[in-house]
Short mmCIF file of C-alpha atoms in Angstrom, two decimals:
data_model
loop_
_atom_site.label_atom_id
_atom_site.label_comp_id
_atom_site.label_asym_id
_atom_site.label_seq_id
_atom_site.Cartn_x
_atom_site.Cartn_y
_atom_site.Cartn_z
CA MET R 1444 -0.06 -0.01 0.15
CA GLY R 1445 1.03 3.58 -0.19
CA GLU R 1446 1.93 3.90 -3.96
CA THR R 1447 -0.74 4.46 -6.60
CA ALA R 1448 -1.38 1.54 -9.07
CA ARG R 1449 0.73 3.69 -11.51
CA GLY R 1450 3.66 3.91 -9.12
CA PRO R 1451 4.69 7.15 -7.21
CA LEU R 1452 2.39 10.01 -8.06
CA VAL R 1453 4.23 12.90 -9.84
CA ILE R 1454 3.04 16.30 -8.74
CA ASP R 1455 2.59 18.58 -11.66
CA GLN R 1456 0.42 21.46 -12.85
CA GLU R 1457 -2.81 19.63 -12.47
CA TYR R 1458 -2.14 19.28 -8.80
CA PHE R 1459 -1.36 22.88 -8.29
CA GLU R 1460 -4.77 23.91 -9.86
CA ASP R 1461 -6.86 21.49 -7.84
CA PRO R 1462 -4.98 19.61 -5.08
CA HIS R 1463 -8.35 18.85 -3.32
CA SER R 1464 -9.42 16.29 -6.00
CA VAL R 1465 -6.05 14.62 -5.83
CA HIS R 1466 -6.04 14.60 -2.14
CA ALA R 1467 -9.64 13.07 -1.99
CA ARG R 1468 -8.45 10.15 -4.16
CA LEU R 1469 -5.33 9.68 -2.11
CA ARG R 1470 -7.24 9.75 1.22
CA GLU R 1471 -9.48 7.05 -0.13
CA GLU R 1472 -6.73 4.84 -1.22
CA SER R 1473 -4.34 5.07 1.77
CA ALA R 1474 -3.12 7.09 4.75
CA ALA R 1475 0.15 7.93 3.07
CA THR R 1476 1.21 7.82 -0.58
CA ARG R 1477 4.55 7.95 -2.21
CA ILE R 1478 4.87 10.99 -4.48
CA VAL R 1479 7.60 12.63 -6.45
CA LEU R 1480 7.76 16.44 -6.05
CA PRO R 1481 8.22 18.73 -9.16
CA ARG R 1482 12.02 18.94 -9.02
CA GLY R 1483 12.29 15.17 -8.38
CA LEU R 1484 12.48 14.49 -4.63
CA ARG R 1485 10.69 11.22 -3.60
CA VAL R 1486 8.59 11.76 -0.29
CA TRP R 1487 5.52 10.26 1.47
CA LEU R 1488 2.47 12.43 1.51
CA VAL R 1489 0.09 12.19 4.51
CA THR R 1490 -3.46 13.12 3.61
CA ARG R 1491 -5.77 11.91 6.41
CA TYR R 1492 -6.53 13.95 9.45
CA GLU R 1493 -5.75 11.51 12.28
CA GLU R 1494 -2.51 10.32 10.65
CA ALA R 1495 -1.54 13.91 9.94
CA ARG R 1496 -2.13 14.89 13.46
CA PHE R 1497 -0.01 12.00 14.55
CA ALA R 1498 2.84 12.68 12.23
CA LEU R 1499 2.93 16.40 13.07
CA ALA R 1500 3.42 15.60 16.77
CA ASP R 1501 5.40 12.26 16.96
CA PRO R 1502 9.14 12.77 17.66
CA ARG R 1503 9.98 9.83 15.26
CA PHE R 1504 9.31 12.32 12.47
CA ALA R 1505 12.31 14.50 12.86
CA LYS R 1506 13.42 17.85 11.24
CA ASP R 1507 17.18 18.40 11.67
CA HIS R 1508 18.34 20.29 8.65
CA ALA R 1509 21.83 18.66 8.37
CA LYS R 1510 20.16 15.13 8.08
CA THR R 1511 17.57 16.58 5.76
CA ASN R 1512 20.31 17.57 3.31
CA GLU R 1513 22.01 14.13 3.53
CA LEU R 1514 18.65 12.32 2.98
CA ALA R 1515 17.85 14.63 -0.04
CA VAL R 1516 20.77 13.25 -1.98
CA ARG R 1517 19.58 9.70 -1.38
CA HIS R 1518 15.98 10.20 -2.45
CA TRP R 1519 16.69 12.57 -5.34
CA THR R 1520 15.54 11.47 -8.79
CA GLY R 1521 15.90 14.87 -10.64
CA GLU R 1522 18.83 16.75 -12.20
CA GLY R 1523 21.22 18.94 -10.41
CA ASP R 1524 21.79 19.51 -6.68
CA PRO R 1525 18.82 18.79 -4.48
CA VAL R 1526 20.03 21.14 -1.67
CA MET R 1527 19.29 24.44 -3.02
CA PHE R 1528 18.74 26.65 0.04
CA ASP R 1529 21.51 28.96 1.25
CA GLN R 1530 22.50 27.17 4.50
CA SER R 1531 22.67 30.40 6.58
CA LEU R 1532 18.76 30.41 6.04
CA VAL R 1533 17.80 27.05 7.41
CA ARG R 1534 19.08 26.88 11.00
CA HIS R 1535 15.72 28.22 12.56
CA MET R 1536 13.40 26.48 14.87
CA LEU R 1537 11.20 24.97 12.07
CA ASN R 1538 14.06 22.92 10.99
CA THR R 1539 15.39 21.72 14.49
CA ASP R 1540 14.24 19.04 16.99
CA PRO R 1541 14.11 19.25 20.76
CA PRO R 1542 16.25 20.04 22.78
CA ASN R 1543 17.65 22.66 20.41
CA HIS R 1544 14.22 23.62 19.12
CA THR R 1545 13.02 24.29 22.70
CA ARG R 1546 15.94 26.49 23.22
CA LEU R 1547 15.30 28.54 20.08
CA ARG R 1548 11.49 28.76 20.62
CA LYS R 1549 11.97 29.78 24.20
CA LEU R 1550 14.16 32.79 23.08
CA VAL R 1551 11.83 33.82 20.20
CA THR R 1552 8.66 33.45 22.39
CA LYS R 1553 10.18 35.93 24.86
CA ALA R 1554 10.14 38.61 22.13
CA PHE R 1555 6.68 37.46 20.70
CA THR R 1556 4.26 37.49 23.65
CA PRO R 1557 0.39 37.71 23.26
CA LYS R 1558 0.62 41.22 24.81
CA ARG R 1559 2.93 42.44 22.15
CA VAL R 1560 0.55 40.96 19.38
CA GLU R 1561 -2.58 42.56 20.90
CA ALA R 1562 -0.68 45.83 21.19
CA LEU R 1563 -0.42 45.93 17.45
CA ARG R 1564 -4.21 45.96 16.88
CA PRO R 1565 -4.61 49.87 16.42
CA ARG R 1566 -1.50 49.87 14.16
CA ILE R 1567 -3.02 46.93 12.05
CA GLN R 1568 -6.34 48.79 11.82
CA GLU R 1569 -4.62 51.95 10.69
CA ILE R 1570 -2.56 50.21 8.03
CA THR R 1571 -5.67 48.46 6.78
CA ASP R 1572 -7.54 51.84 6.63
CA GLU R 1573 -4.73 53.42 4.67
CA LEU R 1574 -4.73 50.57 2.11
CA LEU R 1575 -8.61 50.65 1.75
CA ASP R 1576 -8.39 54.42 1.30
CA ALA R 1577 -6.01 53.99 -1.52
CA ALA R 1578 -8.32 51.23 -3.16
CA ALA R 1579 -11.42 53.47 -2.80
CA GLY R 1580 -12.67 54.96 -6.04
CA ARG R 1581 -10.53 52.64 -8.20
CA GLY R 1582 -13.52 50.44 -9.12
CA GLU R 1583 -11.56 47.36 -9.69
CA VAL R 1584 -8.32 46.09 -7.78
CA ASP R 1585 -6.22 43.16 -7.45
CA LEU R 1586 -6.94 42.43 -3.70
CA VAL R 1587 -3.58 40.65 -3.38
CA GLU R 1588 -1.78 43.72 -4.31
CA ALA R 1589 -4.12 46.16 -2.69
CA LEU R 1590 -4.56 44.56 0.77
CA ALA R 1591 -3.70 40.89 1.18
CA PHE R 1592 0.19 41.34 0.55
CA PRO R 1593 0.89 44.87 1.77
CA LEU R 1594 -0.89 44.53 5.11
CA PRO R 1595 1.05 41.70 6.61
CA ILE R 1596 4.45 42.56 5.04
CA THR R 1597 4.11 46.15 6.48
CA VAL R 1598 3.17 44.68 9.84
CA ILE R 1599 5.99 42.13 10.02
CA CYS R 1600 8.52 44.77 8.69
CA GLU R 1601 7.45 47.19 11.32
CA LEU R 1602 7.52 44.49 13.94
CA LEU R 1603 11.13 43.59 13.02
CA ASN R 1604 11.95 47.22 12.17
CA VAL R 1605 12.92 46.22 8.67
CA PRO R 1606 13.15 48.95 6.00
CA LEU R 1607 10.14 48.76 3.60
CA ASP R 1608 12.03 50.22 0.68
CA GLN R 1609 13.29 46.66 -0.06
CA ARG R 1610 10.01 44.85 0.38
CA ASP R 1611 9.49 44.30 -3.38
CA ASP R 1612 13.08 42.54 -3.57
CA PHE R 1613 12.20 40.57 -0.42
CA ARG R 1614 9.00 39.48 -1.91
CA ARG R 1615 10.63 38.36 -5.11
CA TRP R 1616 13.30 36.42 -3.19
CA SER R 1617 10.63 34.92 -0.88
CA ASN R 1618 8.39 33.74 -3.84
CA ILE R 1619 11.36 32.03 -5.59
CA LEU R 1620 12.55 30.35 -2.28
CA VAL R 1621 9.04 29.25 -1.30
CA ALA R 1622 8.21 27.93 -4.65
CA GLY R 1623 11.35 25.97 -4.85
CA ASN R 1624 10.87 25.01 -8.42
CA GLN R 1625 13.41 27.46 -10.13
CA PRO R 1626 16.88 26.07 -9.31
CA GLU R 1627 18.63 28.55 -11.50
CA LEU R 1628 17.22 31.33 -9.47
CA MET R 1629 17.27 29.86 -6.02
CA HIS R 1630 21.00 30.22 -5.33
CA GLU R 1631 20.90 33.85 -6.24
CA ALA R 1632 17.74 34.68 -4.39
CA GLY R 1633 19.15 32.67 -1.26
CA ALA R 1634 22.45 34.51 -1.36
CA ALA R 1635 20.70 37.93 -1.61
CA MET R 1636 18.30 37.14 1.20
CA ALA R 1637 21.02 36.01 3.45
CA GLY R 1638 23.06 39.16 2.78
CA PHE R 1639 20.19 41.47 3.34
CA LEU R 1640 19.27 39.67 6.66
CA ALA R 1641 22.98 39.63 7.80
CA GLY R 1642 22.99 43.42 7.38
CA LEU R 1643 19.91 43.66 9.52
CA VAL R 1644 21.37 41.64 12.26
CA ALA R 1645 24.53 43.77 12.27
CA ASP R 1646 22.53 46.92 12.47
CA LYS R 1647 20.37 45.63 15.33
CA ARG R 1648 23.63 44.63 17.23
CA ALA R 1649 25.01 48.17 16.92
CA ASN R 1650 21.79 50.10 17.13
CA PRO R 1651 19.15 48.19 19.18
CA GLY R 1652 15.76 49.71 19.38
CA ASP R 1653 12.41 48.88 21.10
CA ASP R 1654 11.39 46.50 18.40
CA PHE R 1655 10.82 42.75 18.03
CA PHE R 1656 14.00 41.99 16.16
CA SER R 1657 16.15 43.97 18.61
CA ALA R 1658 14.67 42.06 21.39
CA LEU R 1659 15.37 38.76 19.42
CA VAL R 1660 19.15 39.80 18.75
CA HIS R 1661 19.55 40.65 22.41
CA ALA R 1662 17.36 38.03 23.98
CA THR R 1663 19.02 35.85 26.66
CA GLU R 1664 17.70 32.88 28.45
CA ASP R 1665 20.13 31.45 31.05
CA ASP R 1666 22.93 33.39 29.42
CA ASP R 1667 22.02 31.82 26.15
CA ARG R 1668 21.52 33.77 22.95
CA LEU R 1669 21.22 33.09 19.25
CA ASP R 1670 24.34 32.93 17.28
CA GLU R 1671 24.89 34.88 13.87
CA VAL R 1672 23.62 32.18 11.59
CA GLU R 1673 20.65 31.32 13.90
CA LEU R 1674 19.62 35.00 13.90
CA ILE R 1675 19.86 35.21 10.10
CA SER R 1676 17.79 31.89 9.83
CA MET R 1677 15.30 33.06 12.52
CA ALA R 1678 14.77 36.43 10.73
CA PHE R 1679 14.21 34.70 7.49
CA LEU R 1680 11.60 32.29 9.07
CA LEU R 1681 9.73 35.21 10.87
CA LEU R 1682 9.67 37.45 7.77
CA VAL R 1683 8.65 34.73 5.39
CA ALA R 1684 6.26 33.03 7.72
CA GLY R 1685 5.06 36.47 9.00
CA HIS R 1686 3.59 37.50 5.69
CA GLU R 1687 3.15 34.46 3.39
CA THR R 1688 0.60 32.70 5.48
CA THR R 1689 -1.50 35.83 6.05
CA VAL R 1690 -1.45 36.88 2.31
CA ASN R 1691 -3.07 33.65 1.52
CA LEU R 1692 -5.43 33.62 4.58
CA ILE R 1693 -6.91 36.83 3.48
CA ALA R 1694 -6.96 36.29 -0.23
CA ASN R 1695 -8.21 32.73 -0.04
CA GLY R 1696 -10.78 33.65 2.44
CA VAL R 1697 -12.32 36.61 0.47
CA PHE R 1698 -12.19 34.52 -2.67
CA ASN R 1699 -14.23 31.66 -1.01
CA LEU R 1700 -16.69 34.17 0.53
CA LEU R 1701 -17.27 35.65 -3.06
CA ARG R 1702 -17.87 32.18 -4.40
CA HIS R 1703 -20.33 31.44 -1.63
CA PRO R 1704 -22.71 34.56 -1.58
CA ASP R 1705 -24.84 32.84 1.09
CA GLN R 1706 -21.91 32.78 3.50
CA LEU R 1707 -21.03 36.30 2.57
CA GLU R 1708 -24.55 37.47 3.39
CA LYS R 1709 -24.41 35.75 6.82
CA LEU R 1710 -21.27 37.39 7.73
CA ARG R 1711 -22.57 40.82 6.61
CA ALA R 1712 -25.77 40.31 8.65
CA ASP R 1713 -23.91 39.16 11.76
CA ARG R 1714 -20.24 40.35 12.32
CA SER R 1715 -20.00 38.22 15.48
CA LEU R 1716 -19.46 35.39 13.14
CA LEU R 1717 -16.09 36.88 11.88
CA PRO R 1718 -13.81 34.90 14.36
CA GLY R 1719 -15.43 31.58 13.24
CA ALA R 1720 -15.26 32.64 9.54
CA ILE R 1721 -11.50 33.04 9.97
CA GLU R 1722 -11.26 29.47 11.23
CA GLU R 1723 -13.32 28.20 8.36
CA PHE R 1724 -11.08 30.18 5.86
CA LEU R 1725 -8.10 28.33 7.49
CA ARG R 1726 -9.86 24.97 7.44
CA TYR R 1727 -11.45 25.12 4.01
CA GLU R 1728 -8.59 26.56 1.94
CA GLY R 1729 -5.67 27.11 4.44
CA PRO R 1730 -2.55 29.09 3.40
CA VAL R 1731 -0.07 26.22 3.88
CA ASN R 1732 -0.60 23.05 1.69
CA GLN R 1733 2.15 20.79 2.83
CA ALA R 1734 3.99 21.43 5.98
CA THR R 1735 7.79 21.37 5.78
CA PHE R 1736 10.01 18.35 5.57
CA ARG R 1737 10.04 15.64 8.10
CA TYR R 1738 11.94 12.38 8.11
CA THR R 1739 11.51 9.09 9.97
CA THR R 1740 14.14 8.08 12.47
CA GLU R 1741 12.86 4.55 12.43
CA ASP R 1742 10.22 2.44 10.65
CA VAL R 1743 6.95 4.04 11.64
CA GLN R 1744 3.28 2.82 11.09
CA VAL R 1745 1.01 5.47 9.60
CA GLY R 1746 -2.45 4.09 9.42
CA ASP R 1747 -2.25 1.28 6.87
CA VAL R 1748 1.34 2.15 5.69
CA LEU R 1749 4.57 1.33 7.08
CA ILE R 1750 7.03 4.13 6.34
CA PRO R 1751 10.74 3.07 6.46
CA GLU R 1752 13.44 4.65 8.50
CA GLY R 1753 15.18 7.53 6.67
CA HIS R 1754 12.27 8.56 4.30
CA PHE R 1755 10.95 11.97 3.85
CA VAL R 1756 7.31 12.65 4.99
CA LEU R 1757 5.21 15.62 4.09
CA VAL R 1758 1.91 16.31 5.86
CA SER R 1759 -0.77 17.98 3.80
CA LEU R 1760 -2.49 20.30 6.07
CA VAL R 1761 -5.05 21.17 3.24
CA ALA R 1762 -5.90 17.53 2.81
CA ALA R 1763 -6.14 16.85 6.48
CA ASN R 1764 -8.57 19.67 6.91
CA ARG R 1765 -10.77 18.27 4.16
CA ASP R 1766 -11.05 14.74 5.72
CA GLY R 1767 -14.69 13.95 6.16
CA ALA R 1768 -13.77 11.54 8.83
CA ARG R 1769 -13.00 14.50 11.01
CA PHE R 1770 -15.06 17.26 9.47
CA PRO R 1771 -18.66 16.43 8.44
CA ASP R 1772 -19.48 17.58 4.95
CA ALA R 1773 -15.82 18.72 4.67
CA ASP R 1774 -16.06 20.04 1.17
CA SER R 1775 -18.63 22.62 2.11
CA PHE R 1776 -17.67 26.09 3.04
CA ASP R 1777 -19.76 26.97 6.11
CA ILE R 1778 -18.65 29.90 8.33
CA THR R 1779 -20.96 28.72 11.07
CA ARG R 1780 -19.21 25.37 11.37
CA PRO R 1781 -18.03 24.74 14.94
CA ALA R 1782 -14.45 26.30 14.96
CA GLY R 1783 -11.45 24.57 15.95
CA GLY R 1784 -9.65 21.30 15.34
CA HIS R 1785 -8.20 22.24 11.98
CA LEU R 1786 -4.49 21.91 11.29
CA ALA R 1787 -3.84 25.05 9.30
CA PHE R 1788 -1.23 26.26 11.75
CA GLY R 1789 0.20 22.81 12.43
CA HIS R 1790 0.25 20.73 15.53
CA GLY R 1791 2.60 19.76 18.16
CA VAL R 1792 5.94 21.49 19.12
CA HIS R 1793 6.12 23.30 15.75
CA TYR R 1794 2.67 24.79 16.06
CA CYS R 1795 2.85 28.25 14.35
CA LEU R 1796 4.08 30.88 16.86
CA GLY R 1797 2.50 33.74 14.69
CA ALA R 1798 -1.08 32.18 14.71
CA PRO R 1799 -2.55 34.84 16.94
CA LEU R 1800 -1.00 37.67 14.69
CA ALA R 1801 -2.31 35.95 11.50
CA ARG R 1802 -5.75 35.67 12.98
CA LEU R 1803 -5.71 39.23 14.14
CA GLU R 1804 -4.60 40.49 10.75
CA GLY R 1805 -7.26 38.33 8.97
CA GLU R 1806 -10.05 39.56 11.17
CA ILE R 1807 -9.18 43.20 10.79
CA ALA R 1808 -8.56 43.07 7.01
CA VAL R 1809 -11.79 41.06 6.14
CA GLY R 1810 -13.98 42.80 8.55
CA SER R 1811 -12.77 46.35 7.46
CA LEU R 1812 -13.16 45.39 3.82
CA LEU R 1813 -16.63 44.34 4.20
CA ASP R 1814 -17.53 47.25 6.32
CA ARG R 1815 -16.19 49.66 3.65
CA PHE R 1816 -17.23 48.06 0.34
CA ASP R 1817 -19.47 45.82 -1.56
CA VAL R 1818 -17.19 43.37 -3.02
CA ALA R 1819 -17.54 41.10 -6.13
CA LEU R 1820 -15.26 38.94 -8.10
CA ALA R 1821 -14.06 40.62 -11.31
CA ALA R 1822 -12.81 37.58 -13.12
CA GLU R 1823 -14.19 34.06 -13.70
CA PRO R 1824 -12.99 31.76 -10.81
CA GLU R 1825 -11.43 29.29 -13.24
CA THR R 1826 -9.24 31.91 -14.83
CA LEU R 1827 -7.53 32.68 -11.55
CA ARG R 1828 -4.02 31.07 -11.19
CA TRP R 1829 -2.79 29.32 -8.09
CA ARG R 1830 0.86 29.49 -7.11
CA GLU R 1831 3.02 26.56 -8.17
CA SER R 1832 4.14 25.61 -4.74
CA THR R 1833 3.66 22.55 -2.77
CA LEU R 1834 4.32 24.47 0.40
CA MET R 1835 1.84 27.41 -0.05
CA ARG R 1836 -1.74 27.40 -1.27
CA GLY R 1837 -2.40 30.79 -2.62
CA LEU R 1838 -3.59 32.92 -5.52
CA TYR R 1839 -1.20 34.97 -7.64
CA SER R 1840 -3.93 37.63 -7.88
CA LEU R 1841 -7.47 38.25 -6.93
CA PRO R 1842 -9.36 40.92 -9.14
CA VAL R 1843 -12.31 42.27 -7.50
CA SER R 1844 -14.63 45.13 -8.01
CA LEU R 1845 -15.23 47.51 -5.03
CA SER R 1846 -18.18 49.88 -4.53
CA ASP R 1847 -18.27 52.06 -1.45
CA ARG R 1848 -20.93 51.31 1.08
CA GLY R 1849 -20.94 54.84 2.18
CA ALA R 1850 -19.46 54.00 5.65
CA HIS R 1851 -16.03 54.49 6.90
#
């Protein structure tokens, strides 16, 4: 079990356009399936909810970046070098196991408290209002460019006190690295990103301020602190994760609201449904498709499949969140569905540290958009393009028409 009748499933353009149909078939066949990623790496893909939750939390699914690089060579079927990332970008907590993960997370958590996140509310609202002011009167906009991207990138850049003048470069590097399917560009983007972040670290060392990144550079726990490469890697993780997920949360959520007018009307009529709607956005079309690489440290039974030691495992959060065994009528978009239980932010020790910030930005962005405008899709849904990324689930653009509701 575990491979399709035709051998390993090769991930291609058809998958990016509609992963849900592929996941539904795979869930039916097996708990985990052998697949080949676009550039040629063989991995196991977990698509059922219970097995996904298990794999996300069980320590036998490890994440050490050095071992990951070694295994990549063994399971590589493509051309060129499977290890494409600049190595100064990978030593962050998402690529480490306890006890080192515990140490890194403790230092970051110290600079990322719930109190700090809640204190951002007025500023997030202010940025959102400025973006919606700029969109007003234009008739038709790309919601990704007008709101979904600039809001979270501005917030995370301000949080880390990163100059916004390079945000277009940063976005380009981030898109290349997250997609992972352009090897000829990845070395260049990785080196540029690493150099940019090294400069930020040096500046924070010399000129600390009252910002999150300065707190991280100078954070200590039992006389411990992050070294240079750890700081560069952590800055990379926080900047990329701090905007990528929220861009897709906002754009995917609004897209699905517009495709389900009955749900949009429910939300307009009762704004108390907004927090639950955000959870349904996350469950139904979450921002992260496949969680980052894990590998087995021994043979592990995953449902009906025995995954051998030393094999890569990817958990599809999007697939798990559409598992009818956990969520009744899972392919229906229902903002009144009882919230909670979805895996959009992961599970276990690697649960997303920025989840409260993403939820806050999502609520403010979507709530303010609906308060201010009547919104309608300005393109046929099937003409919209999804990003060619196994990691992220997001639209390149979302053309919408906006008409002012007369309230501000």
